[in-house]
Structures are given as C-alpha cells and as structure tokens.
Amino acid sequence: ETGVTQTPRHLVMGMTNKKSLKCEQHLGHNAMYWYKQSAKKPLELMFVYNFKEQTENNSVPSRFSPECPNSSHLFLHLHTLQPEDSALYLCASSQYRGNEKLFFGSGTQLSVL
Amino acid sequence: DQQVKQNSPSLSVQEGRISILNCDYTNSMFDYFLWYKKYPAEGPTFLISISSIKDKNEDGRFTVFLNKSAKHLSLHIVPSQPGDSAVYFCAASVNNAGNMLTFGGGTRLMVKP
C-alpha cells in the first residue's frame, strides 16, 4: 500500500462519544499534519508533527487531541465534540523542509449529532 | 482574515478551451505557491507549484503564473478536458515554516463536453 491512508472514511458520533481518527503514511516522510475542511470554508491547519514532535497547534480546542507515536502514524482523538465540528478531516505528510508539497489522504467525513 | 483568496467559487468552460483560475494573497512573506486538485470523496492531490523567484512554471497542459507585485497567481489549463472537472485549491507557504500551507477556499471547475 502506498500514499497516505485514513480510516475510517466516514464517522457519525454523538456529542458524548469518544472516537479516534487514524492516519498512516507509506512515503517515508518525517512530518504529518491534520487539516480540517468545513463546508464553505478553506482547509484549516490544525496540527503539525515533525519527527513525532508537535510543532504547531493552530488554536485547536482541547476536545481534539492528536497523537503521533512515530513518523508513519498519526491519530486524532475526539471527545465531547459539538455539531459544528462536523467536517472533513484530512491527514497529510511531507518532508519537513521548506517548499515541499504535502500528500493528502482521502479524509474522514465526520458528522456530530 | 483570509490570507489566500479565490474569489470565484465556480467556473464553467467548454472542452478544448482555456481554463483560468485565479488566486490572490495578502501575506508578502509567502514565497512558495501550489495548486491542488480535489475530486469528490478524495483528498487534494498536488498539481503544480511555483517558487517566488519565478514568474511562470509549466507542466504539460498546466501553467502557473505568479505576479508578486500584485500578489496574484493564476492557473491556466489548456486545452481543458472533462476530466479536469474538480475543485482547485490555491495554497501558499513561507519557506522556513515547515510546509504549513495556507489554502484558499477553492474554485469548482466544470469542463463541458
């Protein structure tokens, strides 16, 4: 398997649930990212990990908790979400140096009821 | 405050004609610009990029033009094909900022046969 793989593709959860999104990259990259795409809005950067260390938290609420156990895997743990958190969550990876393109997964379409 | 803007949410073009997608930015620190294409239910895929030291980059049917003084870039697709129908995102980054891309809101291109 190649590229960036995200699971699940679709997720419906209640506001009191706890769930996790998973991302795996097979490209040998050392940086991984979470982006959020809400309806009618641009993609928004949430978190950046460089060599497993979080280097950016773009003012994301604490109900989103990222985890990066190694350079190939990235998780986004979700708890007590709000309906307005419904969005497409995209994982990406790249080499962590300037002017490198990001490779995206297919995303997880999340609906919070 | 959106730093990268795509003012046309949609564009319709006849097959074989030229498609021109526009993007404006406000942050003068941006020095690397990319275009991504996104099909429904898929993640964005990289299309073409340009560094701020250039004003044009060409790859097959796709050409990106950068006008730094106007803080404007455009993507030209010629000839347009029905398979080019997708949402196109413009993105920008600062060289020393770990590839944290700032995205525009996207333009939906429809190429009619």
Coordinates of N, CA and C in Angstrom, one line a residue:
Chain A
E1 N 0.8 -1.2 0.0 CA 0.0 0.0 0.0 C 0.9 1.2 0.0
T2 N 0.5 2.2 -0.8 CA 1.3 3.4 -0.9 C 0.5 4.6 -0.5
G3 N 1.2 5.8 -0.3 CA 0.5 7.0 -0.1 C 0.1 7.2 1.4
V4 N -1.0 8.0 1.5 CA -1.5 8.3 2.8 C -2.9 7.7 3.0
T5 N -3.0 6.9 4.0 CA -4.3 6.2 4.3 C -5.0 6.7 5.5
Q6 N -6.2 7.0 5.4 CA -7.0 7.4 6.6 C -8.2 6.5 6.8
T7 N -8.4 6.2 8.1 CA -9.6 5.4 8.5 C -10.2 6.0 9.7
P8 N -11.5 5.9 9.9 CA -12.5 5.5 8.9 C -12.7 6.5 7.8
R9 N -13.4 6.2 6.8 CA -13.7 7.2 5.7 C -14.9 8.0 6.2
H10 N -15.8 7.4 6.9 CA -17.0 8.1 7.4 C -17.2 7.8 8.9
L11 N -17.6 8.8 9.7 CA -17.8 8.6 11.1 C -19.0 9.4 11.5
V12 N -19.9 8.8 12.2 CA -21.0 9.5 12.8 C -20.9 9.3 14.3
M13 N -20.9 10.3 15.1 CA -20.8 10.2 16.5 C -21.7 11.2 17.3
G14 N -22.1 10.8 18.5 CA -22.8 11.7 19.3 C -21.9 12.6 20.1
M15 N -22.4 13.6 20.7 CA -21.6 14.6 21.4 C -20.9 14.0 22.6
T16 N -21.4 12.9 23.2 CA -20.8 12.3 24.4 C -19.8 11.2 24.0
N17 N -19.7 10.9 22.8 CA -18.8 9.8 22.4 C -17.3 10.1 22.4
K18 N -16.5 9.1 22.4 CA -15.1 9.2 22.2 C -14.7 8.4 21.0
K19 N -14.0 9.0 20.0 CA -13.6 8.2 18.9 C -12.2 8.7 18.5
S20 N -11.6 7.9 17.6 CA -10.3 8.3 17.1 C -10.2 8.1 15.6
L21 N -9.5 9.1 14.9 CA -9.2 9.0 13.5 C -7.8 8.5 13.4
K22 N -7.6 7.7 12.4 CA -6.2 7.2 12.2 C -5.7 7.6 10.8
C23 N -4.4 7.8 10.8 CA -3.7 8.1 9.5 C -2.4 7.4 9.5
E24 N -2.0 6.9 8.3 CA -0.8 6.2 8.1 C -0.2 6.6 6.8
Q25 N 1.1 6.9 6.8 CA 1.8 7.3 5.5 C 2.9 6.3 5.2
H26 N 3.0 6.0 3.9 CA 3.9 5.0 3.5 C 4.9 5.6 2.5
L27 N 5.2 6.9 2.7 CA 6.1 7.7 1.8 C 7.4 8.0 2.4
G28 N 7.7 7.5 3.6 CA 9.0 7.8 4.2 C 9.2 9.3 4.7
H29 N 8.0 10.0 4.8 CA 8.1 11.4 5.3 C 8.3 11.5 6.7
N30 N 8.8 12.7 7.2 CA 9.0 12.9 8.6 C 8.1 13.9 9.2
A31 N 7.2 14.4 8.5 CA 6.2 15.4 9.0 C 4.8 15.0 8.7
M32 N 3.9 15.1 9.6 CA 2.5 14.8 9.4 C 1.6 15.9 9.9
Y33 N 0.4 16.0 9.3 CA -0.4 17.2 9.5 C -1.9 16.7 9.6
W34 N -2.7 17.5 10.4 CA -4.1 17.4 10.4 C -4.7 18.7 9.9
Y35 N -5.6 18.6 8.9 CA -6.3 19.7 8.3 C -7.8 19.5 8.5
K36 N -8.5 20.5 8.6 CA -10.0 20.4 8.7 C -10.6 21.2 7.6
Q37 N -11.6 20.6 6.9 CA -12.3 21.3 5.9 C -13.8 21.3 6.2
S38 N -14.3 22.5 6.6 CA -15.7 22.7 6.9 C -16.4 23.2 5.7
A39 N -17.7 23.0 5.6 CA -18.5 23.4 4.5 C -18.3 24.9 4.3
K40 N -18.0 25.3 3.0 CA -17.9 26.7 2.6 C -16.7 27.4 3.2
K41 N -15.7 26.6 3.7 CA -14.5 27.3 4.3 C -13.3 26.7 3.7
P42 N -12.2 27.4 3.7 CA -10.9 26.8 3.2 C -10.4 25.8 4.2
L43 N -9.5 24.9 3.7 CA -8.8 24.0 4.6 C -8.1 24.7 5.7
E44 N -8.2 24.3 6.9 CA -7.6 24.9 8.0 C -6.6 24.0 8.7
L45 N -5.4 24.4 8.9 CA -4.4 23.6 9.5 C -4.7 23.5 11.0
M46 N -4.7 22.2 11.5 CA -4.9 22.0 12.9 C -3.6 21.8 13.7
F47 N -2.9 20.7 13.3 CA -1.7 20.3 14.0 C -0.6 19.9 13.0
V48 N 0.6 20.1 13.4 CA 1.8 19.7 12.7 C 2.7 18.9 13.6
Y49 N 3.2 17.8 13.1 CA 4.2 17.0 13.8 C 5.4 16.8 12.9
N50 N 6.6 17.1 13.5 CA 7.8 17.0 12.8 C 8.7 16.0 13.6
F51 N 9.0 14.8 13.0 CA 9.8 13.8 13.7 C 9.1 13.4 15.0
K52 N 7.8 13.2 15.0 CA 7.0 12.8 16.1 C 6.7 14.0 17.2
E53 N 7.4 15.1 17.0 CA 7.2 16.2 17.9 C 6.2 17.2 17.4
Q54 N 5.2 17.6 18.2 CA 4.3 18.6 17.8 C 4.9 19.9 17.7
T55 N 4.9 20.5 16.5 CA 5.5 21.8 16.3 C 4.5 22.9 16.1
E56 N 3.2 22.6 15.9 CA 2.2 23.6 15.7 C 0.9 23.1 16.2
N57 N 0.2 23.9 16.9 CA -1.2 23.7 17.4 C -1.9 25.0 17.0
N58 N -2.7 24.9 16.0 CA -3.3 26.2 15.5 C -4.6 26.6 16.2
S59 N -4.4 26.8 17.6 CA -5.5 27.2 18.4 C -6.7 26.3 18.3
V60 N -6.4 25.0 18.4 CA -7.5 24.0 18.3 C -8.0 23.7 19.7
P61 N -9.3 23.6 19.8 CA -9.9 23.2 21.1 C -9.4 21.9 21.7
S62 N -9.4 21.8 23.0 CA -8.8 20.6 23.6 C -9.6 19.4 23.4
R63 N -10.8 19.5 22.9 CA -11.6 18.3 22.6 C -11.1 17.5 21.4
F64 N -10.1 18.1 20.7 CA -9.3 17.4 19.7 C -7.9 17.2 20.3
S65 N -7.5 15.9 20.3 CA -6.2 15.6 20.9 C -5.4 14.7 19.9
P66 N -4.3 15.3 19.4 CA -3.5 14.5 18.4 C -2.5 13.6 19.1
E67 N -2.1 12.6 18.4 CA -1.1 11.7 18.9 C -0.3 11.2 17.7
C68 N 1.1 11.2 17.9 CA 2.0 10.8 16.8 C 3.0 9.9 17.4
P69 N 2.7 8.6 17.4 CA 3.6 7.6 18.1 C 4.9 7.4 17.3
N70 N 4.9 7.6 16.0 CA 6.1 7.5 15.1 C 5.8 8.3 13.9
S71 N 6.9 8.4 13.0 CA 6.8 9.3 11.8 C 5.7 8.8 10.8
S72 N 5.3 7.5 10.9 CA 4.4 7.0 10.0 C 2.9 7.0 10.4
H73 N 2.6 7.2 11.6 CA 1.3 7.1 12.1 C 0.9 8.4 12.9
L74 N -0.4 8.8 12.7 CA -0.9 10.0 13.3 C -2.4 9.7 13.7
F75 N -2.7 10.1 14.9 CA -4.1 9.9 15.3 C -4.7 11.2 15.7
L76 N -6.0 11.3 15.6 CA -6.8 12.4 16.2 C -7.9 11.9 17.1
H77 N -7.7 12.1 18.4 CA -8.7 11.6 19.4 C -9.7 12.7 19.6
L78 N -11.0 12.2 19.5 CA -12.1 13.1 19.6 C -13.0 12.8 20.8
H79 N -13.3 13.8 21.6 CA -14.2 13.6 22.7 C -15.1 14.9 23.0
T80 N -16.3 14.6 23.3 CA -17.3 15.7 23.6 C -17.3 16.7 22.5
L81 N -17.4 16.3 21.3 CA -17.5 17.2 20.1 C -18.8 17.9 20.1
Q82 N -18.8 19.0 19.3 CA -20.0 19.7 19.0 C -20.5 19.5 17.6
P83 N -21.8 19.8 17.3 CA -22.2 19.6 15.9 C -21.4 20.5 14.9
E84 N -20.9 21.6 15.4 CA -20.2 22.5 14.4 C -18.8 21.9 14.1
D85 N -18.4 20.8 14.8 CA -17.2 20.1 14.5 C -17.3 19.2 13.3
S86 N -18.5 19.0 12.8 CA -18.8 18.2 11.6 C -18.0 18.8 10.5
A87 N -17.2 17.9 9.8 CA -16.3 18.4 8.8 C -15.6 17.3 8.1
L88 N -14.8 17.6 7.1 CA -13.9 16.6 6.5 C -12.5 16.8 7.2
Y89 N -12.0 15.7 7.8 CA -10.7 15.8 8.4 C -9.7 15.1 7.6
L90 N -8.7 15.9 7.2 CA -7.7 15.4 6.2 C -6.3 15.3 6.9
C91 N -5.7 14.2 6.7 CA -4.3 14.0 7.1 C -3.4 14.2 5.9
A92 N -2.2 14.7 6.2 CA -1.2 14.9 5.1 C 0.2 14.6 5.7
S93 N 1.1 14.3 4.7 CA 2.5 14.1 5.2 C 3.4 14.8 4.2
S94 N 4.6 15.1 4.6 CA 5.7 15.7 3.7 C 7.0 15.5 4.4
Q95 N 8.1 15.8 3.6 CA 9.3 16.0 4.3 C 9.3 17.4 5.0
Y96 N 10.0 17.4 6.1 CA 9.9 18.7 6.9 C 11.0 19.6 6.5
R97 N 10.9 20.2 5.4 CA 11.9 21.2 5.0 C 11.1 22.2 4.0
G98 N 11.7 23.3 3.8 CA 10.9 24.3 3.0 C 10.5 23.9 1.6
N99 N 9.5 24.4 1.2 CA 9.0 24.3 -0.2 C 8.8 22.8 -0.6
E100 N 8.2 22.1 0.3 CA 7.8 20.7 0.0 C 6.3 20.6 -0.2
K101 N 5.9 19.8 -1.1 CA 4.4 19.6 -1.2 C 3.9 18.6 -0.2
L102 N 2.7 18.8 0.1 CA 2.0 17.8 1.0 C 1.3 16.8 0.2
F103 N 1.3 15.6 0.8 CA 0.5 14.5 0.2 C -0.7 14.2 1.2
F104 N -1.9 14.2 0.6 CA -3.1 14.1 1.5 C -3.7 12.7 1.4
G105 N -4.3 12.3 2.5 CA -5.2 11.2 2.5 C -6.6 11.5 1.9
S106 N -7.5 10.6 1.9 CA -8.8 10.8 1.3 C -9.7 11.5 2.3
G107 N -9.3 11.5 3.6 CA -10.1 12.2 4.6 C -11.1 11.3 5.3
T108 N -11.5 11.8 6.5 CA -12.6 11.2 7.2 C -13.7 12.2 7.3
Q109 N -14.9 11.9 6.8 CA -16.1 12.7 6.8 C -16.8 12.5 8.2
L110 N -16.7 13.5 9.0 CA -17.2 13.3 10.4 C -18.5 14.1 10.5
S111 N -19.5 13.4 11.1 CA -20.8 14.0 11.5 C -21.0 13.9 12.9
V112 N -21.2 15.0 13.6 CA -21.5 15.0 15.1 C -23.0 15.3 15.3
L113 N -23.7 14.4 15.9 CA -25.1 14.6 16.1 C -25.4 15.1 17.5
Chain B
D1 N -9.4 36.5 8.9 CA -8.8 37.3 7.8 C -8.1 36.3 6.9
Q2 N -8.7 36.1 5.7 CA -8.1 35.1 4.8 C -6.9 35.6 4.1
Q3 N -5.8 34.9 4.2 CA -4.6 35.4 3.6 C -4.5 34.9 2.1
V4 N -5.2 33.9 1.8 CA -5.2 33.4 0.4 C -6.7 33.3 0.0
K5 N -7.0 34.0 -1.1 CA -8.4 34.1 -1.5 C -8.6 33.6 -3.0
Q6 N -9.6 32.9 -3.2 CA -10.0 32.5 -4.5 C -11.4 33.1 -4.7
N7 N -11.5 34.2 -5.4 CA -12.8 34.9 -5.4 C -13.9 34.3 -6.3
S8 N -13.5 33.4 -7.2 CA -14.5 32.8 -8.0 C -14.8 31.4 -7.4
P9 N -16.0 31.2 -6.9 CA -16.3 29.9 -6.3 C -16.5 28.8 -7.4
S10 N -16.8 29.2 -8.6 CA -17.1 28.2 -9.7 C -16.7 28.8 -11.0
L11 N -16.4 27.9 -12.0 CA -16.0 28.3 -13.3 C -16.5 27.2 -14.3
S12 N -17.1 27.6 -15.4 CA -17.6 26.7 -16.4 C -16.9 27.0 -17.7
V13 N -16.3 26.0 -18.3 CA -15.5 26.1 -19.5 C -15.9 25.0 -20.5
Q14 N -15.8 25.3 -21.8 CA -16.1 24.3 -22.8 C -14.8 23.5 -23.0
E15 N -15.0 22.2 -23.3 CA -13.9 21.3 -23.6 C -13.1 21.9 -24.7
G16 N -11.7 21.8 -24.6 CA -10.8 22.3 -25.6 C -10.4 23.8 -25.4
R17 N -11.2 24.5 -24.6 CA -10.9 25.9 -24.3 C -9.9 26.0 -23.2
I18 N -9.5 27.3 -22.9 CA -8.6 27.5 -21.8 C -9.4 27.8 -20.5
S19 N -8.9 27.2 -19.4 CA -9.5 27.5 -18.1 C -8.5 28.3 -17.3
I20 N -8.9 29.4 -16.7 CA -8.0 30.3 -16.0 C -8.6 30.4 -14.6
L21 N -7.9 29.9 -13.6 CA -8.3 30.0 -12.2 C -7.4 31.0 -11.5
N22 N -8.0 31.9 -10.7 CA -7.2 33.0 -10.1 C -7.1 32.8 -8.6
C23 N -6.1 33.4 -8.0 CA -5.8 33.4 -6.6 C -5.1 34.6 -6.2
D24 N -5.5 35.2 -5.1 CA -4.9 36.4 -4.5 C -4.4 36.2 -3.1
Y25 N -3.3 36.8 -2.7 CA -2.8 36.6 -1.4 C -2.4 37.9 -0.8
T26 N -2.4 38.0 0.5 CA -2.1 39.2 1.2 C -0.7 39.2 2.0
N27 N -0.3 38.0 2.3 CA 0.9 37.9 3.1 C 2.2 38.0 2.2
S28 N 3.0 39.0 2.3 CA 4.1 39.2 1.5 C 5.3 38.3 1.8
M29 N 5.1 37.5 3.0 CA 6.1 36.6 3.4 C 6.0 35.2 2.6
F30 N 4.9 35.0 2.0 CA 4.7 33.8 1.2 C 5.7 33.7 0.1
D31 N 6.4 32.6 -0.1 CA 7.4 32.5 -1.1 C 7.3 31.2 -1.9
Y32 N 6.2 30.4 -1.7 CA 6.0 29.2 -2.4 C 4.6 29.0 -2.5
F33 N 4.1 28.7 -3.8 CA 2.7 28.6 -4.1 C 2.4 27.3 -4.8
L34 N 1.3 26.7 -4.4 CA 0.9 25.4 -5.0 C -0.5 25.5 -5.4
W35 N -0.8 24.6 -6.4 CA -2.2 24.3 -6.8 C -2.5 22.8 -6.5
Y36 N -3.7 22.6 -5.9 CA -4.1 21.2 -5.6 C -5.5 21.1 -6.3
K37 N -5.7 19.8 -6.7 CA -7.0 19.5 -7.3 C -7.7 18.5 -6.4
K38 N -9.0 18.6 -6.3 CA -9.7 17.7 -5.4 C -11.0 17.2 -6.1
Y39 N -11.1 15.9 -6.2 CA -12.3 15.2 -6.7 C -13.1 14.9 -5.5
P40 N -14.5 14.7 -5.7 CA -15.3 14.3 -4.5 C -14.9 13.0 -3.9
A41 N -15.0 13.0 -2.6 CA -14.6 11.8 -1.8 C -13.2 11.4 -1.9
E42 N -12.3 12.4 -2.3 CA -10.9 12.1 -2.3 C -10.2 13.3 -1.7
G43 N -8.9 13.0 -1.2 CA -8.1 14.1 -0.7 C -7.6 15.0 -1.8
P44 N -7.1 16.2 -1.5 CA -6.5 17.0 -2.5 C -5.2 16.4 -3.1
T45 N -5.0 16.5 -4.4 CA -3.7 16.0 -5.0 C -3.0 17.1 -5.6
F46 N -1.7 17.1 -5.4 CA -0.8 18.2 -5.9 C -0.8 18.2 -7.4
L47 N -0.9 19.5 -7.9 CA -0.9 19.7 -9.3 C 0.4 20.3 -9.9
I48 N 0.7 21.5 -9.3 CA 1.8 22.3 -9.8 C 2.2 23.3 -8.8
S49 N 3.4 23.7 -8.8 CA 3.9 24.7 -7.8 C 4.8 25.7 -8.4
I50 N 5.0 26.8 -7.7 CA 5.9 27.8 -8.2 C 6.6 28.5 -7.0
S51 N 7.9 28.7 -7.2 CA 8.6 29.5 -6.2 C 8.6 31.0 -6.5
S52 N 8.7 31.8 -5.5 CA 8.6 33.2 -5.7 C 9.8 33.8 -6.5
I53 N 10.8 33.0 -6.8 CA 11.9 33.5 -7.7 C 11.5 33.4 -9.1
K54 N 10.4 32.7 -9.4 CA 10.0 32.6 -10.8 C 8.7 33.3 -11.0
D55 N 8.4 33.5 -12.3 CA 7.0 34.1 -12.6 C 6.2 33.2 -13.4
K56 N 6.7 32.0 -13.8 CA 6.0 31.1 -14.6 C 6.5 29.7 -14.4
N57 N 5.6 28.7 -14.3 CA 6.1 27.3 -14.3 C 5.1 26.5 -15.1
E58 N 5.6 25.7 -16.0 CA 4.7 24.9 -16.9 C 4.9 23.4 -16.7
D59 N 3.8 22.7 -16.8 CA 3.9 21.2 -16.7 C 2.8 20.7 -17.6
G60 N 3.1 20.4 -18.8 CA 2.1 19.8 -19.7 C 1.0 20.9 -20.0
R61 N -0.2 20.5 -19.8 CA -1.3 21.4 -20.0 C -1.5 22.5 -19.0
F62 N -0.8 22.4 -17.9 CA -0.9 23.3 -16.7 C 0.2 24.3 -16.6
T63 N -0.1 25.5 -16.5 CA 0.8 26.6 -16.3 C 0.4 27.5 -15.2
V64 N 1.3 27.8 -14.3 CA 1.0 28.7 -13.2 C 1.8 30.0 -13.4
F65 N 1.2 31.1 -13.2 CA 1.8 32.4 -13.4 C 1.8 33.1 -12.0
L66 N 2.9 33.8 -11.7 CA 2.9 34.5 -10.4 C 3.3 35.9 -10.7
N67 N 2.5 36.8 -10.1 CA 2.7 38.3 -10.2 C 2.9 38.8 -8.8
K68 N 4.1 38.9 -8.4 CA 4.4 39.2 -7.0 C 4.0 40.6 -6.6
S69 N 4.1 41.5 -7.5 CA 3.8 42.9 -7.2 C 2.3 43.0 -7.0
A70 N 1.5 42.2 -7.7 CA 0.1 42.3 -7.5 C -0.4 41.2 -6.5
K71 N 0.5 40.4 -6.0 CA 0.2 39.3 -5.0 C -0.9 38.5 -5.6
H72 N -0.7 38.0 -6.8 CA -1.7 37.3 -7.6 C -1.0 36.1 -8.3
L73 N -1.7 35.0 -8.3 CA -1.3 33.9 -9.2 C -2.5 33.3 -9.9
S74 N -2.2 32.7 -11.0 CA -3.2 32.1 -11.8 C -2.8 30.7 -12.3
L75 N -3.7 29.9 -12.5 CA -3.5 28.5 -13.1 C -4.2 28.5 -14.4
H76 N -3.5 28.2 -15.5 CA -4.0 28.1 -16.8 C -4.0 26.6 -17.2
I77 N -5.2 26.1 -17.7 CA -5.3 24.7 -18.2 C -5.7 24.8 -19.6
V78 N -4.8 24.3 -20.5 CA -5.2 24.4 -21.9 C -4.6 23.2 -22.7
P79 N -5.4 22.4 -23.4 CA -6.8 22.6 -23.5 C -7.5 21.9 -22.3
S80 N -8.6 22.4 -21.9 CA -9.4 21.9 -20.8 C -10.1 20.6 -21.3
Q81 N -10.1 19.6 -20.4 CA -10.7 18.3 -20.6 C -11.8 18.0 -19.6
P82 N -12.8 17.3 -19.9 CA -13.9 16.9 -18.9 C -13.3 16.4 -17.6
G83 N -12.2 15.6 -17.7 CA -11.6 15.0 -16.5 C -11.0 16.0 -15.6
D84 N -10.8 17.3 -16.1 CA -10.3 18.3 -15.3 C -11.3 18.9 -14.3
S85 N -12.6 18.5 -14.5 CA -13.7 19.0 -13.6 C -13.4 18.5 -12.2
A86 N -13.2 19.5 -11.3 CA -12.8 19.2 -9.9 C -12.8 20.6 -9.2
V87 N -12.5 20.5 -7.9 CA -12.3 21.7 -7.1 C -10.8 22.0 -7.1
Y88 N -10.4 23.2 -7.4 CA -9.0 23.6 -7.4 C -8.7 24.5 -6.3
F89 N -7.7 24.2 -5.5 CA -7.3 25.0 -4.3 C -5.9 25.6 -4.6
C90 N -5.8 26.8 -4.3 CA -4.5 27.5 -4.3 C -4.0 27.5 -2.9
A91 N -2.7 27.3 -2.7 CA -2.1 27.3 -1.4 C -0.8 28.0 -1.4
A92 N -0.4 28.5 -0.2 CA 0.9 29.3 -0.1 C 1.6 28.9 1.2
S93 N 2.9 29.1 1.2 CA 3.6 28.8 2.4 C 4.9 29.7 2.5
V94 N 5.4 29.8 3.6 CA 6.7 30.5 3.9 C 7.8 29.5 4.0
N95 N 8.9 29.7 3.3 CA 9.9 28.7 3.2 C 10.4 28.1 4.5
N96 N 10.5 28.9 5.6 CA 11.0 28.4 6.8 C 9.9 28.0 7.8
A97 N 8.7 27.8 7.3 CA 7.6 27.5 8.2 C 7.1 26.1 8.1
G98 N 8.0 25.1 7.8 CA 7.7 23.7 7.9 C 6.5 23.3 7.0
N99 N 6.4 23.9 5.9 CA 5.4 23.4 4.9 C 4.0 23.6 5.4
M100 N 3.7 24.6 6.3 CA 2.4 24.8 6.7 C 1.7 25.6 5.7
L101 N 0.8 24.9 4.9 CA 0.2 25.6 3.8 C -1.1 26.3 4.3
T102 N -1.2 27.5 3.7 CA -2.5 28.3 3.9 C -3.2 28.2 2.6
F103 N -4.5 27.7 2.7 CA -5.3 27.4 1.5 C -6.3 28.5 1.2
G104 N -6.6 28.7 -0.1 CA -7.8 29.4 -0.5 C -9.0 28.6 -0.4
G105 N -10.2 29.2 -0.6 CA -11.4 28.5 -0.5 C -11.8 27.5 -1.6
G106 N -11.1 27.6 -2.7 CA -11.3 26.7 -3.8 C -12.2 27.3 -4.9
T107 N -12.0 26.8 -6.1 CA -12.8 27.1 -7.2 C -13.2 25.8 -7.9
R108 N -14.6 25.7 -8.1 CA -15.1 24.4 -8.7 C -15.1 24.7 -10.2
L109 N -14.3 23.9 -10.9 CA -14.2 23.9 -12.4 C -15.1 22.9 -13.0
M110 N -15.9 23.3 -13.9 CA -16.7 22.3 -14.7 C -16.3 22.5 -16.2
V111 N -15.8 21.4 -16.8 CA -15.5 21.4 -18.2 C -16.6 20.6 -18.9
K112 N -17.3 21.4 -19.8 CA -18.4 20.7 -20.5 C -17.9 20.1 -21.8
P113 N -18.4 18.9 -22.1 CA -18.0 18.2 -23.4 C -18.6 19.0 -24.6

